[in-house]
mmCIF file of C-alpha atoms in Angstrom:
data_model
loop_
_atom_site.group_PDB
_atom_site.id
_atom_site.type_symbol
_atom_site.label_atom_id
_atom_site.label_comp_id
_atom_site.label_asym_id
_atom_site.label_seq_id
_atom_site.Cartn_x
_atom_site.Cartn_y
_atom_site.Cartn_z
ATOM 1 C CA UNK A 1 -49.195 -159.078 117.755
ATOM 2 C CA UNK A 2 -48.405 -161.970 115.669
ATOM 3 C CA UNK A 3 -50.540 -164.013 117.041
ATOM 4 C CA UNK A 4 -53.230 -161.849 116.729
ATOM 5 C CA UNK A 5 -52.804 -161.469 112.991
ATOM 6 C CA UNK A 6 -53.178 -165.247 112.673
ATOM 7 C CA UNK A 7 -56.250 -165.447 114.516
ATOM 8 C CA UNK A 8 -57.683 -162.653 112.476
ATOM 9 C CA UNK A 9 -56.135 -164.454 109.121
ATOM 10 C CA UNK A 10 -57.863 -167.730 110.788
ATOM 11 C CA UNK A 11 -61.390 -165.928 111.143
ATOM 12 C CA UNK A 12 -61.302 -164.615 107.769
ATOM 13 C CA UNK A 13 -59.925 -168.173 106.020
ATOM 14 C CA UNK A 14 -63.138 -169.824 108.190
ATOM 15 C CA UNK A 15 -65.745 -166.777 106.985
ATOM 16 C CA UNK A 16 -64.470 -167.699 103.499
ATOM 17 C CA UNK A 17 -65.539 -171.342 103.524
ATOM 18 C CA UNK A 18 -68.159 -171.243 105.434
ATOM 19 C CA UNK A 19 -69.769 -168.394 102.184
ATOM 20 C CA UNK A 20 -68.319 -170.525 99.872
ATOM 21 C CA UNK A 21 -70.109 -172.918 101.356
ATOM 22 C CA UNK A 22 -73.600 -171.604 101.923
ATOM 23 C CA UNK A 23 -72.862 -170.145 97.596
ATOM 24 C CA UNK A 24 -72.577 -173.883 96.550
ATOM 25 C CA UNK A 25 -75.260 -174.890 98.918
ATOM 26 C CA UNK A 26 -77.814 -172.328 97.596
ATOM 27 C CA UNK A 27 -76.790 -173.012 93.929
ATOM 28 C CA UNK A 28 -77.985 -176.688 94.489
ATOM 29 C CA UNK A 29 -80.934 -175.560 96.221
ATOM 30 C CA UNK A 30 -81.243 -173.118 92.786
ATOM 31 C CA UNK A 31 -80.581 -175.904 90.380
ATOM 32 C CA UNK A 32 -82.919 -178.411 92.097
ATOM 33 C CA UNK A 33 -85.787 -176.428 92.345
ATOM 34 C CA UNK A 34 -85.357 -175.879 88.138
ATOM 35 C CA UNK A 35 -85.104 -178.857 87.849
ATOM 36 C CA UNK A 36 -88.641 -179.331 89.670
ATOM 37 C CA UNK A 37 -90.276 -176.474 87.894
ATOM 38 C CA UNK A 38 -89.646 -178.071 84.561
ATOM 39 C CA UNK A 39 -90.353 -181.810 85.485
ATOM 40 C CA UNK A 40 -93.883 -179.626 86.849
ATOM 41 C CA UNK A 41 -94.214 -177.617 83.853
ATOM 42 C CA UNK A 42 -93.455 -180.568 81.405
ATOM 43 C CA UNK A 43 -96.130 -183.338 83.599
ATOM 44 C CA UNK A 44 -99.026 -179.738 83.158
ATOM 45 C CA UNK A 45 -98.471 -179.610 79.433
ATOM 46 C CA UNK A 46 -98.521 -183.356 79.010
ATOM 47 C CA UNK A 47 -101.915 -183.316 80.774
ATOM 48 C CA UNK A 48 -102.800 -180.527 79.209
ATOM 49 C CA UNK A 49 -102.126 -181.793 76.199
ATOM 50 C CA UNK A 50 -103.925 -185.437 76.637
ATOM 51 C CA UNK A 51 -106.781 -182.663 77.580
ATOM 52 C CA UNK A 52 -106.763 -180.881 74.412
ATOM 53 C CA UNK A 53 -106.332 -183.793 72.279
ATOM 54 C CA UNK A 54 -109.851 -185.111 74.227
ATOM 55 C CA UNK A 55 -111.822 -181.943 73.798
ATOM 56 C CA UNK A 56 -110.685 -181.446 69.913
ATOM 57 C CA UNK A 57 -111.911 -184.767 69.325
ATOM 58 C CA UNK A 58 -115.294 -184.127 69.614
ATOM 59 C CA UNK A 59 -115.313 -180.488 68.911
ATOM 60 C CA UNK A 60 -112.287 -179.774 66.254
ATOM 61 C CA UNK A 61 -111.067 -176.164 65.912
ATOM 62 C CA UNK A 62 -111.783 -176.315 62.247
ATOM 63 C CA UNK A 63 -115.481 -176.182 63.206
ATOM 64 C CA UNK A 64 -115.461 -174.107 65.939
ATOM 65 C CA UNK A 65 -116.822 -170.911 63.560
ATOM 66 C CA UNK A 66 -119.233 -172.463 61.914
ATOM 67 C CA UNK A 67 -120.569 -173.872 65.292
ATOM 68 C CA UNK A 68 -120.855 -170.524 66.565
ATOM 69 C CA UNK A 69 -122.390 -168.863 63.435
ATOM 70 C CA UNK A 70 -125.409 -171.316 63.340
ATOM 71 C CA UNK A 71 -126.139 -170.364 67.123
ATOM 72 C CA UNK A 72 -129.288 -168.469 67.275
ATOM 73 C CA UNK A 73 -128.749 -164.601 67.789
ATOM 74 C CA UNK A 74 -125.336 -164.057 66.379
ATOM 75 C CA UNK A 75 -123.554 -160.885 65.652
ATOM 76 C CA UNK A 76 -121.140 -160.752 62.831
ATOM 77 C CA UNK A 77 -118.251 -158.327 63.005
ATOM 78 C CA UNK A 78 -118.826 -155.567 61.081
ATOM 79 C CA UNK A 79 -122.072 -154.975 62.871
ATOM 80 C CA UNK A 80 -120.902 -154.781 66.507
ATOM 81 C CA UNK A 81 -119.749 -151.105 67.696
ATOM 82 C CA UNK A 82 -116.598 -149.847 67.184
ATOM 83 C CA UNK A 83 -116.361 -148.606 70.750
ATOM 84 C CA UNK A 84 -117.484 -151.634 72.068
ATOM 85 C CA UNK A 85 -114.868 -153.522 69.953
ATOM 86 C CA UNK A 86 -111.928 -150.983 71.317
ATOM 87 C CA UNK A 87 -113.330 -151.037 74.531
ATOM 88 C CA UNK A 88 -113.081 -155.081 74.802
ATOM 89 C CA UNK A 89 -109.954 -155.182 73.876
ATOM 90 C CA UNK A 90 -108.402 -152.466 76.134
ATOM 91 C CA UNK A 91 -109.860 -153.744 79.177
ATOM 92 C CA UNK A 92 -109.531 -158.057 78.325
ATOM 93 C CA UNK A 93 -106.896 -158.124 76.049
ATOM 94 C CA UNK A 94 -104.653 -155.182 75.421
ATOM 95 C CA UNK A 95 -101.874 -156.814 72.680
ATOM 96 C CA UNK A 96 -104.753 -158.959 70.898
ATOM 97 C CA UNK A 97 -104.020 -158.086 67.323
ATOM 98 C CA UNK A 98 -100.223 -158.810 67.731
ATOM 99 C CA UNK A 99 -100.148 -161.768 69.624
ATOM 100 C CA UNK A 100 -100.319 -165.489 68.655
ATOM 101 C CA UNK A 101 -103.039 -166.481 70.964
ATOM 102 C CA UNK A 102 -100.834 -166.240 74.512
ATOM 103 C CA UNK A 103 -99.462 -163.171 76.037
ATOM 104 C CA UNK A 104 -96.725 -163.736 77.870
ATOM 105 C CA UNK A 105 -96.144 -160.479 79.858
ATOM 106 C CA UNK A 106 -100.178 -161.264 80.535
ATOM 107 C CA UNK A 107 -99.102 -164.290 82.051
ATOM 108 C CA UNK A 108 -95.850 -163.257 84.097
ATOM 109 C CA UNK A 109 -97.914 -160.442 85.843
ATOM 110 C CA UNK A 110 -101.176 -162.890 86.635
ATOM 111 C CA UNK A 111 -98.409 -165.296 87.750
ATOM 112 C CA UNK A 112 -96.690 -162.618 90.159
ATOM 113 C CA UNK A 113 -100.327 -161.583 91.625
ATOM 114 C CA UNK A 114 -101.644 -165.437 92.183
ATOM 115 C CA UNK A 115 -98.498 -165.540 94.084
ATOM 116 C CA UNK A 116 -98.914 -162.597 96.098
ATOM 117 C CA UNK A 117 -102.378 -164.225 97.151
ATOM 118 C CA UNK A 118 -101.781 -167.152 97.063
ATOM 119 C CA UNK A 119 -104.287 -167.985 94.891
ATOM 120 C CA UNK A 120 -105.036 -169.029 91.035
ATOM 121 C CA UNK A 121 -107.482 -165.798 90.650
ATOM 122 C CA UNK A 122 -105.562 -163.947 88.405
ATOM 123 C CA UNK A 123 -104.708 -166.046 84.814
ATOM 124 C CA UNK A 124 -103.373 -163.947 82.096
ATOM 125 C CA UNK A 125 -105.472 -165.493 79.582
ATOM 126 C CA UNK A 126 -106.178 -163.490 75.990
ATOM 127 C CA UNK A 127 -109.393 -163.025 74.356
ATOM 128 C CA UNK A 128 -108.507 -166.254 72.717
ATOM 129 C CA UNK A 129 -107.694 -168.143 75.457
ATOM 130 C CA UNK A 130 -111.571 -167.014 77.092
ATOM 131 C CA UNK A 131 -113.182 -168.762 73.777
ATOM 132 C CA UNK A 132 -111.134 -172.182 74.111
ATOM 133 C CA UNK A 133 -112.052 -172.034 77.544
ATOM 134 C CA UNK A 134 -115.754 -171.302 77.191
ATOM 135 C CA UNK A 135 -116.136 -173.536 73.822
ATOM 136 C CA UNK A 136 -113.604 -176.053 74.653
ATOM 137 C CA UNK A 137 -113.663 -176.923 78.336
ATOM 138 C CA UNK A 138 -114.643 -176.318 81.876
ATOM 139 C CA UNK A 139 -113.970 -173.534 84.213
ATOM 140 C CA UNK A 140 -112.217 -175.339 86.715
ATOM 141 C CA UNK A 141 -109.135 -173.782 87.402
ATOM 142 C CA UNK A 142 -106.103 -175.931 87.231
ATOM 143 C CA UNK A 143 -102.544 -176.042 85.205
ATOM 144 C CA UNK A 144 -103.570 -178.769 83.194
ATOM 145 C CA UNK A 145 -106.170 -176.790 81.756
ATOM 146 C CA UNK A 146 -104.344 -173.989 81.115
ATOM 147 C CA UNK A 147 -102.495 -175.830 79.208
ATOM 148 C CA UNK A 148 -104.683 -177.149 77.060
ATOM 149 C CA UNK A 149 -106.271 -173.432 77.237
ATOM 150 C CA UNK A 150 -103.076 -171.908 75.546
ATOM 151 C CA UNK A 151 -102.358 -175.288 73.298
ATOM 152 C CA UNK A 152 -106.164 -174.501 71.593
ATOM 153 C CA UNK A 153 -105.293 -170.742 71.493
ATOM 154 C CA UNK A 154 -102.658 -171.595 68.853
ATOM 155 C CA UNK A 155 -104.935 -173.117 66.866
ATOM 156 C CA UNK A 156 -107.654 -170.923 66.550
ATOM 157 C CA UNK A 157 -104.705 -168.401 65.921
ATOM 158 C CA UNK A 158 -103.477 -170.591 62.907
ATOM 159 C CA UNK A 159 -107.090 -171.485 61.772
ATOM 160 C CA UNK A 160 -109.391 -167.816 61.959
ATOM 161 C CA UNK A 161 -108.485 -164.318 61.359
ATOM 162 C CA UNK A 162 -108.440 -161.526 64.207
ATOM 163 C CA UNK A 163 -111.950 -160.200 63.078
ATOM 164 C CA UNK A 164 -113.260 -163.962 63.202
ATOM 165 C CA UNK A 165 -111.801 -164.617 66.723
ATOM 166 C CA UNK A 166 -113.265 -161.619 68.290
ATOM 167 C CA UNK A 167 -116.965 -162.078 66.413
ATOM 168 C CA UNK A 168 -116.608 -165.730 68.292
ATOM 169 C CA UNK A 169 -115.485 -164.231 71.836
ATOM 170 C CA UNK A 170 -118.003 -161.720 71.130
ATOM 171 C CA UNK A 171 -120.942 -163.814 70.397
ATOM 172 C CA UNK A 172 -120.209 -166.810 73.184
ATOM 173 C CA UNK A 173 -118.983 -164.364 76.363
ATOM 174 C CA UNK A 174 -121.033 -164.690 79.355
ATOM 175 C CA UNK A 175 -122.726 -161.421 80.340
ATOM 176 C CA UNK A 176 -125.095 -162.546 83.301
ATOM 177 C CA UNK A 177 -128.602 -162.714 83.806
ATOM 178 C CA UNK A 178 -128.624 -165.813 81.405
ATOM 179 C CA UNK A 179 -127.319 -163.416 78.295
ATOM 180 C CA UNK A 180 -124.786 -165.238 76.246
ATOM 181 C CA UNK A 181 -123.467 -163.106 73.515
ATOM 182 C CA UNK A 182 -123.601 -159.464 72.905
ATOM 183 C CA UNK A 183 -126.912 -159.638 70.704
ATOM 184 C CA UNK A 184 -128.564 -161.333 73.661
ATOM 185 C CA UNK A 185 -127.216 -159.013 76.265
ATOM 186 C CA UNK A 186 -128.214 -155.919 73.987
ATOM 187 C CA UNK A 187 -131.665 -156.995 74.222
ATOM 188 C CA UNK A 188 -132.186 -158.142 77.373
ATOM 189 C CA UNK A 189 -130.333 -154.664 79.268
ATOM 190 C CA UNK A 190 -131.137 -152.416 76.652
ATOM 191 C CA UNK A 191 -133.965 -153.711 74.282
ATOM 192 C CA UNK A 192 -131.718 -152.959 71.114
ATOM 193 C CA UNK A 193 -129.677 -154.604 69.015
ATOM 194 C CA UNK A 194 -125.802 -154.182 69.181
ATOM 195 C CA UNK A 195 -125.882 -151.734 66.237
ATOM 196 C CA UNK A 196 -127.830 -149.615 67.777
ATOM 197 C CA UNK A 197 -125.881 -149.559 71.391
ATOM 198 C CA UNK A 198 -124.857 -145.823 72.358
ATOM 199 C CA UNK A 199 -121.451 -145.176 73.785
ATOM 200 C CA UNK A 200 -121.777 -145.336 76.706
ATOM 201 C CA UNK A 201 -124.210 -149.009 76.709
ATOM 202 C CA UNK A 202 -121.817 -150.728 74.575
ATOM 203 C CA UNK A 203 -118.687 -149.678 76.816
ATOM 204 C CA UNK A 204 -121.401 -150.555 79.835
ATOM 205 C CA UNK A 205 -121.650 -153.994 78.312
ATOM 206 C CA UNK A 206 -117.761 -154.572 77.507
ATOM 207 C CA UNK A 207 -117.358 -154.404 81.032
ATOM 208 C CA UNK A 208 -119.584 -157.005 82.152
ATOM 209 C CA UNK A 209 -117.998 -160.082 81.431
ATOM 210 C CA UNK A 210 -114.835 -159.774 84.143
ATOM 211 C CA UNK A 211 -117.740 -160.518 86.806
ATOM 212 C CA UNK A 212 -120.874 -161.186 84.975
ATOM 213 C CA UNK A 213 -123.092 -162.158 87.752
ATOM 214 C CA UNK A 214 -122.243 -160.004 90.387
ATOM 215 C CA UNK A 215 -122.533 -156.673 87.594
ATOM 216 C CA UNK A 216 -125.886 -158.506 86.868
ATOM 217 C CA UNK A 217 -127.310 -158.315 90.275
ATOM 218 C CA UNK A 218 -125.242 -154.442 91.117
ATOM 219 C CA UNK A 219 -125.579 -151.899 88.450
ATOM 220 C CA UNK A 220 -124.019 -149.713 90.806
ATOM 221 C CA UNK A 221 -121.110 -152.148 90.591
ATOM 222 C CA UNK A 222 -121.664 -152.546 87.003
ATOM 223 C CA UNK A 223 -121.065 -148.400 86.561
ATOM 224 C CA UNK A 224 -117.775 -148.627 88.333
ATOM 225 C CA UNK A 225 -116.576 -151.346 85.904
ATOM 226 C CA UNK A 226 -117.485 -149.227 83.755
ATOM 227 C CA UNK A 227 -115.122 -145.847 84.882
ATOM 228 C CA UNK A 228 -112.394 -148.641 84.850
ATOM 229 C CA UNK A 229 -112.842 -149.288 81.165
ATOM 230 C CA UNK A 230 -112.696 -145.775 80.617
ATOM 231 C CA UNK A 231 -109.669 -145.645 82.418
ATOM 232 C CA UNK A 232 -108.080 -148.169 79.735
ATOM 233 C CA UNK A 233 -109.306 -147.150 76.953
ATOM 234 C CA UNK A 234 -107.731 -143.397 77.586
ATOM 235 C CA UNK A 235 -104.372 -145.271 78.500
ATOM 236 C CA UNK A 236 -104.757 -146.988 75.095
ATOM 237 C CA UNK A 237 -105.060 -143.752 73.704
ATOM 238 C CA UNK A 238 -108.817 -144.690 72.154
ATOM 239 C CA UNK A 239 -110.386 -142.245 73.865
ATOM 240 C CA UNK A 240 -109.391 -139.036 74.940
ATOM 241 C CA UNK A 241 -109.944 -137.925 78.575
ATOM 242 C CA UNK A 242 -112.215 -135.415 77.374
ATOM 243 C CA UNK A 243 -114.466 -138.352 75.362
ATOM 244 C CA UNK A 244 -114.026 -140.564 78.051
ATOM 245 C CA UNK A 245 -115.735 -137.558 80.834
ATOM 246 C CA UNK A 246 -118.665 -137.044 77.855
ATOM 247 C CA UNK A 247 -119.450 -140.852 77.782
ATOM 248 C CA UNK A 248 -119.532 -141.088 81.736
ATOM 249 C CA UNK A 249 -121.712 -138.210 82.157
ATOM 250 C CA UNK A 250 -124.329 -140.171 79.643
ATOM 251 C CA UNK A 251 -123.712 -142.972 81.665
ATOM 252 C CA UNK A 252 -125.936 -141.306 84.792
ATOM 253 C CA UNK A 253 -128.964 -141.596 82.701
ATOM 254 C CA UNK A 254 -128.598 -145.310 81.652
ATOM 255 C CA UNK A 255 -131.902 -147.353 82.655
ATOM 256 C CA UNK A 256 -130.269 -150.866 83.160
#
């Protein structure tokens, strides 16, 4: 009987060890591979940062709105649609006029998807992020330009207003079919100027951009985007369900 309690006392003293063990073991597993995330984070935003640095040196922030404004067919704020304005930010950019030109929740759940597919598909970015990208650089995906992505957001942040951010976004966007800008892609879908945009076109044409050239080429496709929009802008609380049913059931008449 004695001997049998040692034994047991024995197996128990090795199971401790041997845990103890594998606890220190995966703690230096833990520790290097922080270690390696940082030394990669740090080597993206240094890149991103020579990337930046490149870009603004030809095309400085500080010009960026007057750039845009001499463009021909530009919108200025206070004439674009309310709806469309609400509707643009509750399906791109949901925390726009609180945040500082990155989202970070934004990020963290792009971040969790790319995983899942193992894939860069998915990247967080703001409505500010979208107009350094589009004035500022390619759309190659890669870290490095994400980087320099969110390193430009902060300075358009710093330099323009909300209102002046969004007229930019708003006038530069890609909507397919060759239509840059929402006075060009009033025109050429709808023959009207963004002023004069219904409902249920302007919330049409806020939902274009996530996949301009495939809504181009399906307006069936195109009128699905569309009930997703909805969708978000009742679950801002923009639109209530009751609105949102109204503006779908003019949608069935839309000529596109």
């Amino acid at each position: 009987m004695v001997a049998f309690f040692f034994i047991i006392k024995g197996v128990f003293s090795m199971l401790h060890r041997f845990f103890h063990f594998l606890k220190q073991s995966l703690l230096v597993v833990l520790c290097i591979l922080l270690l390696g995330g940082l030394l990669a984070g740090g080597w993206f935003f240094y890149q991103g940062r020579q990337l930046y640095r490149s870009a603004a040196s030809s095309y400085p922030v500080s010009s960026m709105y007057d750039t845009i404004c001499a463009r021909g067919s530009y919108t200025s704020y206070d004439a674009l649609p309310q709806i469309y304005i609400n509707a643009v930010i509750c399906t791109e950019d949901e925390h726009f006029m609180t945040h500082k030109g990155i989202d970070p929740g934004a990020i963290a759940r792009a971040l969790l998807a790319d995983l899942r597919t193992h894939s860069l598909a998915e990247g967080g970015s703001t409505l500010t992020q979208q107009l350094a990208k589009n004035e500022l650089f390619t759309q190659d995906k890669h870290l490095a330009r994400k980087a320099a992505e969110m390193l430009a957001a902060f300075d358009i942040e710093k330099t323009y207003s909300k209102q002046q951010i969004f007229e930019m976004y708003a006038n530069t966007i890609y909507f397919g079919s060759g239509y840059y800008g929402i006075a060009e892609a009033a025109e050429g879908y709808f023959g009207k100027e963004p002023a004069q945009l219904t409902d249920a076109e302007a919330i049409y044409l806020a939902g274009m951009p996530n996949a301009p050239s495939t809504y181009a080429s399906s307006p069936e496709l195109a009128f699905k985007r569309m009930q997703v929009v909805l969708k978000r802008m009742v679950k801002c609380r923009v639109l209530t369900q009751q609105q949102a049913d109204a503006i779908a059931a003019d949608a069935e008449n839309l000529t596109v």
